[in-house]
mmCIF file of C-alpha atoms in Angstrom:
data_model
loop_
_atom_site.group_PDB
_atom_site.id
_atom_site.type_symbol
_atom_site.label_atom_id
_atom_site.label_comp_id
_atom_site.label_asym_id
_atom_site.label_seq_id
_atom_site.Cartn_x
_atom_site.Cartn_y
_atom_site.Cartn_z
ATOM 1 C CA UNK A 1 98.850 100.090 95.509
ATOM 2 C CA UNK A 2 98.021 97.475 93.111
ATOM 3 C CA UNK A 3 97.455 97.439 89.090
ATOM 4 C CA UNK A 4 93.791 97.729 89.635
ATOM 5 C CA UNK A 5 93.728 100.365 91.990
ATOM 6 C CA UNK A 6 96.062 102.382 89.473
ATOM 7 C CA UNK A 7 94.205 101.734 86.782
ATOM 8 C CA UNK A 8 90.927 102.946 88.648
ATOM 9 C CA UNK A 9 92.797 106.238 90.140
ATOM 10 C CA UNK A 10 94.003 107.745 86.712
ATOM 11 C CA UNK A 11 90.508 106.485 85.304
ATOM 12 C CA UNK A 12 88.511 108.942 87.827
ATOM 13 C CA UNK A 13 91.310 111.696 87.407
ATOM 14 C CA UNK A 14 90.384 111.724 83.621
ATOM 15 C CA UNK A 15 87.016 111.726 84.300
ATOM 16 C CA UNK A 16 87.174 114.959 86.519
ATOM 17 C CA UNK A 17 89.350 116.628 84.157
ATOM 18 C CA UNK A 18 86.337 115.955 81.439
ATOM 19 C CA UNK A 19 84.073 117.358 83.662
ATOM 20 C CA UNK A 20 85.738 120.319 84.434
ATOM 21 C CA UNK A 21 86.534 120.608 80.834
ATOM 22 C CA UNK A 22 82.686 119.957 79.470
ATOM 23 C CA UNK A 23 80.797 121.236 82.675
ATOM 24 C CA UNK A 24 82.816 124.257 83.777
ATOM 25 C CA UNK A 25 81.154 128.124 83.548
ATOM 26 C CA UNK A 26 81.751 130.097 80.794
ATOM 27 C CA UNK A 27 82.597 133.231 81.353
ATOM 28 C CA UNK A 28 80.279 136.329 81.587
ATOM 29 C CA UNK A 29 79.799 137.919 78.315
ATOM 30 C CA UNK A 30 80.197 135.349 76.315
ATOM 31 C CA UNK A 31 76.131 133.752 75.905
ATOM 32 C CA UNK A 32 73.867 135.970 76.106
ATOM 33 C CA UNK A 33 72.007 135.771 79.635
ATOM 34 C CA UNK A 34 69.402 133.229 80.494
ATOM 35 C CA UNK A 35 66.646 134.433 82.633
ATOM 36 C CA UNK A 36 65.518 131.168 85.334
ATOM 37 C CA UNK A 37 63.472 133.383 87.267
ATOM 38 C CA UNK A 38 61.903 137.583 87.534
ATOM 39 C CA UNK A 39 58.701 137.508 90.309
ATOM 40 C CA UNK A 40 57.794 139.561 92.883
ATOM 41 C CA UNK A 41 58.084 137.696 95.888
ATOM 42 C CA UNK A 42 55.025 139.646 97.123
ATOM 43 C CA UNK A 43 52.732 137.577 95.307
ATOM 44 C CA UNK A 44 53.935 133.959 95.876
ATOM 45 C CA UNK A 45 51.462 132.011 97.947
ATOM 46 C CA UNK A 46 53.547 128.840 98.015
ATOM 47 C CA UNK A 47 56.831 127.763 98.370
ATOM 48 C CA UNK A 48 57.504 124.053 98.175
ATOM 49 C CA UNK A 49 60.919 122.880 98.782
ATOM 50 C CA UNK A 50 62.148 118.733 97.570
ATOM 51 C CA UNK A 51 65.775 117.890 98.543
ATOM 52 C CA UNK A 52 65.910 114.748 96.388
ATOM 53 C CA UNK A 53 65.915 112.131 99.205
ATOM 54 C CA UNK A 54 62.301 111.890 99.556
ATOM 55 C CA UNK A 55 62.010 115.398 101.927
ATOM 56 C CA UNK A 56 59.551 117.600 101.064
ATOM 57 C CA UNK A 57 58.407 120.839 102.715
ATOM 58 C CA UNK A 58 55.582 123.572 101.491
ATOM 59 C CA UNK A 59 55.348 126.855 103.012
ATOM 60 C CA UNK A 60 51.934 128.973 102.099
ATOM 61 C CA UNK A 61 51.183 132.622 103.062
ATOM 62 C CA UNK A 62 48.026 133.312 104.216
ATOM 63 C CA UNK A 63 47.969 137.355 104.487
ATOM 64 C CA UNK A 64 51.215 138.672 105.843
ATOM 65 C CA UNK A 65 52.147 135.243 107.590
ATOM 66 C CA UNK A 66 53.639 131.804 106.610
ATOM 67 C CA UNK A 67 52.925 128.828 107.650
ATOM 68 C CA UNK A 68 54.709 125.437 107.395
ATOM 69 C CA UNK A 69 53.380 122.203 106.040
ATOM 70 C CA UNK A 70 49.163 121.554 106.154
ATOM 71 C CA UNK A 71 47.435 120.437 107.721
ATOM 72 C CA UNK A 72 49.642 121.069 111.004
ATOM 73 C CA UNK A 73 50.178 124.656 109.916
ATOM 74 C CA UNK A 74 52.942 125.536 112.229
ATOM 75 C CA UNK A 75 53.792 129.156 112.426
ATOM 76 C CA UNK A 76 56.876 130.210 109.739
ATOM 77 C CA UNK A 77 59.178 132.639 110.255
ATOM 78 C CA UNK A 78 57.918 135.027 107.552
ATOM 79 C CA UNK A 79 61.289 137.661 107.658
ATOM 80 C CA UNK A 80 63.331 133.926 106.467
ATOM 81 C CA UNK A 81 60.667 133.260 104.277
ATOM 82 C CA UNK A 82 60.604 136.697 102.618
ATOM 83 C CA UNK A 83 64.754 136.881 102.383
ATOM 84 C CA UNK A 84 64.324 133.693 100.508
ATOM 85 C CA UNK A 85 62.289 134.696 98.020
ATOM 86 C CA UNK A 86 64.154 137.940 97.429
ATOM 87 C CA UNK A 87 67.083 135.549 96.898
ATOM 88 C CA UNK A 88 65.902 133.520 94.243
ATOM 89 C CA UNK A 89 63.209 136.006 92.387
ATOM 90 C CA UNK A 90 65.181 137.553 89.554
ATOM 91 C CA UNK A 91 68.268 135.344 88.748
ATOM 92 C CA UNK A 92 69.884 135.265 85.593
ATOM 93 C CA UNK A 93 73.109 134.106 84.243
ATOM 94 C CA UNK A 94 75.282 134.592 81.496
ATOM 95 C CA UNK A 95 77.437 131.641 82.855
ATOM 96 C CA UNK A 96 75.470 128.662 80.129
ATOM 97 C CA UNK A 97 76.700 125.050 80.846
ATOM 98 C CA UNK A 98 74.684 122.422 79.049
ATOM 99 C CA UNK A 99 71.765 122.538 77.106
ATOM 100 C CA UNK A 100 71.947 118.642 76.771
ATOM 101 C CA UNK A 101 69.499 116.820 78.506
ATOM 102 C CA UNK A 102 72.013 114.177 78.980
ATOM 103 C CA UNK A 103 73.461 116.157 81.521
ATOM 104 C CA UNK A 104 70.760 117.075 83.477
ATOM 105 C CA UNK A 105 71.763 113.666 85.543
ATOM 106 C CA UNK A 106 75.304 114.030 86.176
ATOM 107 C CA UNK A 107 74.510 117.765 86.915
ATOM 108 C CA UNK A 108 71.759 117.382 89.211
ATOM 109 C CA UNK A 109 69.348 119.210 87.352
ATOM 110 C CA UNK A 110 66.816 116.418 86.240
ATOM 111 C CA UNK A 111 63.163 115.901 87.773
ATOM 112 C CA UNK A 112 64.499 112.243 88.712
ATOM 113 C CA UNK A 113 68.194 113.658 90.513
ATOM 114 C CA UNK A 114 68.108 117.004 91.610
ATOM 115 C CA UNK A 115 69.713 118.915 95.014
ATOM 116 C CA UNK A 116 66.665 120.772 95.082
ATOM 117 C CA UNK A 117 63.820 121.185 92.979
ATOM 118 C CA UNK A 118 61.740 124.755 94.200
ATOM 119 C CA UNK A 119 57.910 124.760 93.166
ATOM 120 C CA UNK A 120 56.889 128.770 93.562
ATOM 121 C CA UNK A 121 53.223 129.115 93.244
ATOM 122 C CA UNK A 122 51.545 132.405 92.441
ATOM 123 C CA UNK A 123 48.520 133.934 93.790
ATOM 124 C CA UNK A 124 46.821 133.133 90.311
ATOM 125 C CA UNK A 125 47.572 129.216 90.682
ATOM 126 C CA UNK A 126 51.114 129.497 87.912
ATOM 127 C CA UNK A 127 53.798 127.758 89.393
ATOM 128 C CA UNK A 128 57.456 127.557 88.440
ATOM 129 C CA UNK A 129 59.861 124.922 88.988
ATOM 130 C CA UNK A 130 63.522 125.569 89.546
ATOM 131 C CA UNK A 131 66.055 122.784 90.147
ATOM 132 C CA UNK A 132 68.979 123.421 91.526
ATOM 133 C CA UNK A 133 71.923 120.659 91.347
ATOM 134 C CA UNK A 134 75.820 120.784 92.065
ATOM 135 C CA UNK A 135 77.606 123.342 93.628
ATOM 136 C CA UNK A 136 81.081 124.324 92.165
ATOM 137 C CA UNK A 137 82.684 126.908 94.305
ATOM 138 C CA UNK A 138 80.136 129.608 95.756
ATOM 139 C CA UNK A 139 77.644 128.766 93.662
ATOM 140 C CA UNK A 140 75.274 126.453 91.907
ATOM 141 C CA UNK A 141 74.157 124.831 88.797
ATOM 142 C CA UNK A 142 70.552 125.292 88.096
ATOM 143 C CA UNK A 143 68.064 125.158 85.425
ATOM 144 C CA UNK A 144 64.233 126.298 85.090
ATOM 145 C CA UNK A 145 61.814 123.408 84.582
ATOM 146 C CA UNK A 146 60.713 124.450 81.287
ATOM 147 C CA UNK A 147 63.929 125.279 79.553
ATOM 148 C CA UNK A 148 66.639 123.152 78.612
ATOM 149 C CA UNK A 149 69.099 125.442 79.981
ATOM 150 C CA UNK A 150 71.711 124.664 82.752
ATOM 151 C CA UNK A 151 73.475 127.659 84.173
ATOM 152 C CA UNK A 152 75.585 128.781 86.870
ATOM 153 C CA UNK A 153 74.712 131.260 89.526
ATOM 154 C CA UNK A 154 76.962 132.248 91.638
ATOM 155 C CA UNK A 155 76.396 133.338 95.438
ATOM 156 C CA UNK A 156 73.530 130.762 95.756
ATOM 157 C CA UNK A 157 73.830 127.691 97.983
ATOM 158 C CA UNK A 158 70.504 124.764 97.275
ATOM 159 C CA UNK A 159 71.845 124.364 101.403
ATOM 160 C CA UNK A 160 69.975 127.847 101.759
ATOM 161 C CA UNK A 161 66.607 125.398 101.547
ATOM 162 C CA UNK A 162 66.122 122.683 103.759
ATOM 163 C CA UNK A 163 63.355 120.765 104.149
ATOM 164 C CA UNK A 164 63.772 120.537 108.011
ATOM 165 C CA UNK A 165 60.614 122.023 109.112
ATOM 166 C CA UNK A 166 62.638 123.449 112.423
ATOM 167 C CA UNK A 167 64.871 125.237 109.643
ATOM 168 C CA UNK A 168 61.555 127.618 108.867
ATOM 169 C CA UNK A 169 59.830 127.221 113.056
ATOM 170 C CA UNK A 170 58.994 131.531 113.618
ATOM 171 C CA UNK A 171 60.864 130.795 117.397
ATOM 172 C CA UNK A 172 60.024 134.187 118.718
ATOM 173 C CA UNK A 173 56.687 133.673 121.270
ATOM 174 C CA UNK A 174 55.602 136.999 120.803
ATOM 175 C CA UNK A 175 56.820 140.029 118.820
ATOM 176 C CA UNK A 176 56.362 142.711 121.132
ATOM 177 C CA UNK A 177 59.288 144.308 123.008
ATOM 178 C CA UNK A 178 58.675 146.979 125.942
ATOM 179 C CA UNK A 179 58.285 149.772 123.925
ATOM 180 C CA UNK A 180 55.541 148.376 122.356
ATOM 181 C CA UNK A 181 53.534 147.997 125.211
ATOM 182 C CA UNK A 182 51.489 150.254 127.274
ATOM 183 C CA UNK A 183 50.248 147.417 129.636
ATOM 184 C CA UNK A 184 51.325 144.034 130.989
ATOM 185 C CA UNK A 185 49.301 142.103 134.334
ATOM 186 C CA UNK A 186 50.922 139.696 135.500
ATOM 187 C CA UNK A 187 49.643 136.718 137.944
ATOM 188 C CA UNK A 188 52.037 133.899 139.130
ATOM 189 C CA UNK A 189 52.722 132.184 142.520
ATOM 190 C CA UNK A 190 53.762 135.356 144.116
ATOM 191 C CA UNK A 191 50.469 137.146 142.941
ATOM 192 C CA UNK A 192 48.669 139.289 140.780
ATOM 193 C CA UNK A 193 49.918 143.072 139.253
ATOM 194 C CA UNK A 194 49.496 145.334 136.941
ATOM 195 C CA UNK A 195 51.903 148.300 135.217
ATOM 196 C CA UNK A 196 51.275 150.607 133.137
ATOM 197 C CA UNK A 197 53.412 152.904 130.875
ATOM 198 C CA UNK A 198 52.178 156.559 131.029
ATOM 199 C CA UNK A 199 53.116 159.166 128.559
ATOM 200 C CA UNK A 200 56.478 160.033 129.628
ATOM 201 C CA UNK A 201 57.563 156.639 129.170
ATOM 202 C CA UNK A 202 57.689 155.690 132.648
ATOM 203 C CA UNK A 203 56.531 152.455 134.263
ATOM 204 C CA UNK A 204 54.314 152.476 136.831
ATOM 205 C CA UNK A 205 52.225 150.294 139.189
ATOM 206 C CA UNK A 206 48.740 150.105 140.398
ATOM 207 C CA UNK A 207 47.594 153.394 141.961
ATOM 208 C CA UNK A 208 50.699 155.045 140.961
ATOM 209 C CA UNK A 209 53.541 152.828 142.579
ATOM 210 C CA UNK A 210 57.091 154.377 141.363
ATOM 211 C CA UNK A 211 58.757 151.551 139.647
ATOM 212 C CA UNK A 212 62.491 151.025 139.099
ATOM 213 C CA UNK A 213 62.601 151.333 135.512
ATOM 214 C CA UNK A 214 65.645 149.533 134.838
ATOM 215 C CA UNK A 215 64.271 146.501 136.353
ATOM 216 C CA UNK A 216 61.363 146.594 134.670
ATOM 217 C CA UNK A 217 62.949 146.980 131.050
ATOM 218 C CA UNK A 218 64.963 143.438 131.924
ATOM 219 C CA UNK A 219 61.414 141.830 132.699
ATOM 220 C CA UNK A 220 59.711 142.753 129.949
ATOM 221 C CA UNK A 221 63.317 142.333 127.631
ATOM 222 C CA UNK A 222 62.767 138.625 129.076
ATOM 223 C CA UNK A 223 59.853 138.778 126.732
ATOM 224 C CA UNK A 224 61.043 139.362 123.758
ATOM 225 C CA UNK A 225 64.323 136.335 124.746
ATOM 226 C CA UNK A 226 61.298 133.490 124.889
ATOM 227 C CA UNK A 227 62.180 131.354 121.828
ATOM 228 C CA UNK A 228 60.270 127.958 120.946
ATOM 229 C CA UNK A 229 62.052 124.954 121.767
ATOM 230 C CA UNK A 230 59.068 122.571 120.215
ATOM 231 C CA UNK A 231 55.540 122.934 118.468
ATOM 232 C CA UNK A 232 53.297 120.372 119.759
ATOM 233 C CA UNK A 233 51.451 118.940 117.058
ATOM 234 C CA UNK A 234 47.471 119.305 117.728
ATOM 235 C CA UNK A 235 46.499 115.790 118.367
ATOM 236 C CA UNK A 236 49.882 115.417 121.125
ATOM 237 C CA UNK A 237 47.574 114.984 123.887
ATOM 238 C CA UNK A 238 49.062 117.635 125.972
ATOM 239 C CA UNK A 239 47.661 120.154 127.429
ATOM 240 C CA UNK A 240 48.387 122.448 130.533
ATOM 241 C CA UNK A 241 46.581 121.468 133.413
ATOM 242 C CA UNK A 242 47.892 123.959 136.233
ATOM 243 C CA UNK A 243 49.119 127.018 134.889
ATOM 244 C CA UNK A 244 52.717 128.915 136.601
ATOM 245 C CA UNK A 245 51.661 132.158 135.415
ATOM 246 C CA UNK A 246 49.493 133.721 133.292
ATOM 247 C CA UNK A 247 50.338 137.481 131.545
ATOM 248 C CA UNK A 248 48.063 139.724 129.573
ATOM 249 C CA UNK A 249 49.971 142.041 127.106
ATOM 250 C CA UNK A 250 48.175 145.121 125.886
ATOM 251 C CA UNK A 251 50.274 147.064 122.861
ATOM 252 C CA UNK A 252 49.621 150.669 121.914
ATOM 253 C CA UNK A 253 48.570 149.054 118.483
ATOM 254 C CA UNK A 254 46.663 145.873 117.817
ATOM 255 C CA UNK A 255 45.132 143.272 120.449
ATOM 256 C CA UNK A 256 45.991 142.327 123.488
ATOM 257 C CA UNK A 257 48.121 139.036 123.505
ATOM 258 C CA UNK A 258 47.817 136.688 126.518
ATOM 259 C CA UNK A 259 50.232 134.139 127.258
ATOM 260 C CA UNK A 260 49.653 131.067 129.941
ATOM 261 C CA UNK A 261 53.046 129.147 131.272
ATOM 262 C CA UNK A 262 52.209 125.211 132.391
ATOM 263 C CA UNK A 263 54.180 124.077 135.965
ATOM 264 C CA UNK A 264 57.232 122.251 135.256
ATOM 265 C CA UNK A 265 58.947 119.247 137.312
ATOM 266 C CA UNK A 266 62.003 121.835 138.298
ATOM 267 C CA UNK A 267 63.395 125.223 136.969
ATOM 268 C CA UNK A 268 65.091 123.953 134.481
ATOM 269 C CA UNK A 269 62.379 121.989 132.554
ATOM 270 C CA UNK A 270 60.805 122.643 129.706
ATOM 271 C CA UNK A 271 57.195 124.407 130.366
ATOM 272 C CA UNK A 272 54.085 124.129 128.014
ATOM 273 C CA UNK A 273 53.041 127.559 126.858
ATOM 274 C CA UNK A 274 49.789 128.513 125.087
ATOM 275 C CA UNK A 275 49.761 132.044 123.223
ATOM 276 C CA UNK A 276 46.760 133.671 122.107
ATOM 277 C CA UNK A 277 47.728 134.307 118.798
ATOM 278 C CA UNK A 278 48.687 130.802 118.270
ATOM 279 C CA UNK A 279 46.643 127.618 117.524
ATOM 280 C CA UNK A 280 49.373 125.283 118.699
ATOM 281 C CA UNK A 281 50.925 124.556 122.278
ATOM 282 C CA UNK A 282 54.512 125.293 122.621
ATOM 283 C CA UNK A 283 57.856 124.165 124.115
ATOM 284 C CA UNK A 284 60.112 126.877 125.906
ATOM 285 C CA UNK A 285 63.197 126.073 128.007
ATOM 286 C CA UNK A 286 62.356 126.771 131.842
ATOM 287 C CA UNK A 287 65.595 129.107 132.262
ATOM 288 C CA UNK A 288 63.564 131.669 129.461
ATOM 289 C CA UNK A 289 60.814 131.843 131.570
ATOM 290 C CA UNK A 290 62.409 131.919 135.283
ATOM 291 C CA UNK A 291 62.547 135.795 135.526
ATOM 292 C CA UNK A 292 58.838 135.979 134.588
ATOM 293 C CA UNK A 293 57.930 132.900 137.137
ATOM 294 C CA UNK A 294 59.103 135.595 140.055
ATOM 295 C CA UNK A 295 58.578 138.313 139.162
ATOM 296 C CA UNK A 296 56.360 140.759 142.013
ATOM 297 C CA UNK A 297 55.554 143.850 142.320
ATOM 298 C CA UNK A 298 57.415 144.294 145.549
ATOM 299 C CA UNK A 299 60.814 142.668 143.352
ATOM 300 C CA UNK A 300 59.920 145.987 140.776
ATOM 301 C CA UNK A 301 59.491 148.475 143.421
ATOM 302 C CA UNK A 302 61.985 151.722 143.248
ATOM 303 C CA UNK A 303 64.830 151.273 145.173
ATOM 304 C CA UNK A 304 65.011 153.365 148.754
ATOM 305 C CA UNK A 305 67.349 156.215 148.450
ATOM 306 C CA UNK A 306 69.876 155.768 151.406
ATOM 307 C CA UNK A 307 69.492 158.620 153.737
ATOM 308 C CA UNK A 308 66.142 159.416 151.950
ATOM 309 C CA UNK A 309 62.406 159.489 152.066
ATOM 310 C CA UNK A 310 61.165 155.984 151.070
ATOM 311 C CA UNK A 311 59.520 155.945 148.069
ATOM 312 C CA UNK A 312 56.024 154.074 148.526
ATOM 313 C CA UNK A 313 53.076 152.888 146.797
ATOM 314 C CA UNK A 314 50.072 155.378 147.106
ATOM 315 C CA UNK A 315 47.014 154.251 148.574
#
């Protein structure tokens, strides 16, 4: 190592020890606490999310659901959404770092360098900006927009907020599991069926068919496993021109839900779905959809018992 490099090395060791020195928490109980923010996440309408690299995201509610980025409005998981907010609506700290805006730079607090800067917008149009800069340990600096405050909160990552729209995608295709249900029909290349639940529980067929019940829980499970692989924005161009199978879910509460699956090249590619609650065409991986692709009534059928009477479909 030469001179230079030696001179350079114990240069940036002081520096960190200033740092540390000038930058570091104090301690709980020692400032009295500074308030960043105290909402109730039940009446934010907007979320809007900068990572200080020229990404920006906004998530808006629009009743109980999110939605990601106008004017594509792509569906947002709103249980991530909500856990987020609960996460950053009442923080505090007692932990006070700078209250020099010189800082604000070196700290990543500043509107011009920041980790993240959060924009929460009310349902009466006030917003409230939070930057939040660099982490030290498990937690972060941050300051509110209108103070000149920088504190510390721990057990908060500015990682927690991307600005990936795929980081906030909802990915389930539909939110109802069997027991929901009290009807599902079915059409694909090996034909059209119906079953019903009755009261007991039990799945049956058309005109009474016994049903294995077992089999017909993993069908209908297969429902709940269908994830999005892709949202299709609305001017893609695609569109499904043959359809693989078509299914019409009726829940004991709410609207039916009716789901069409395109053809794909081969099992294993990806097949163009279009959901009824859904203004956008969607990606799923072929493998997610293969049990629902062959399913038949004959393939749900009770089992003969050996020895038995066979069990058969009415007339």
């Amino acid at each position: 190592m030469n001179r230079k490099n030696m001179i350079l090395g114990a240069l940036l060791a002081v520096q960190t020890v200033l740092v540390i020195i000038f930058y570091w928490p104090e301690k709980g109980g020692q400032a009295p606490a500074v308030t960043l923010t105290d909402i109730d996440p039940s009446s934010v309408t907007e979320l809007r999310i900068e990572d200080g690299y020229n990404a920006t995201i906004t998530l808006t509610r629009k009743g109980d659901n999110w939605f990601i980025d106008p004017p594509e409005n792509f569906p947002a998981d709103a249980a991530k959404v909500k856990d987020t907010l609960g996460r950053i609506a009442h923080l505090s700290s007692s932990r006070l770092v700078s209250r020099s805006k010189g800082s604000y730079g070196r700290l990543r607090v500043s509107p011009e360098k920041f980790n993240r800067h959060l924009t929460i917008t009310h349902g009466d149009g006030k917003a409230l900006d939070l930057y939040l800069g660099n982490a030290q340990g498990r937690g972060v600096y941050a300051r509110r927009g209108d103070s000149d405050e920088v504190v510390f909160i721990d057990k908060l990552s500015f990682w927690s907020f991307a600005t990936s729209p795929r980081s906030w995608w909802k990915t389930r295709v539909v939110d109802l599991g069997p027991g929901a249900l009290k009807s599902v029909a079915i059409s694909n290349g090996n034909g059209s069926f119906v079953i019903s639940r009755s009261q007991d529980g039990n799945w049956t067929g058309e005109s009474g068919a016994e049903l294995d019940q077992a089999r017909v829980e993993e069908l209908l499970g297969s429902l709940e496993k269908l994830h999005v692989s892709e949202y299709l924005k609305k001017d893609s161009g695609e569109k499904i021109d043959k359809p693989a199978a078509t299914l019409r879910l009726v829940p004991d509460r709410g609207d039916p839900v009716t789901l069409i699956i395109g053809s794909g090249k081969d099992e294993k590619s990806d097949r163009l779905v279009s959901v009824s609650t859904g203004s956008h065409l969607i990606k799923v991986r072929g493998g997610d959809v293969a049990d629902i692709l062959s399913a038949s009534i004959e393939g749900l059928l009770k089992p003969h018992a050996p020895g038995g009477n066979e069990t058969k479909a009415l007339p």
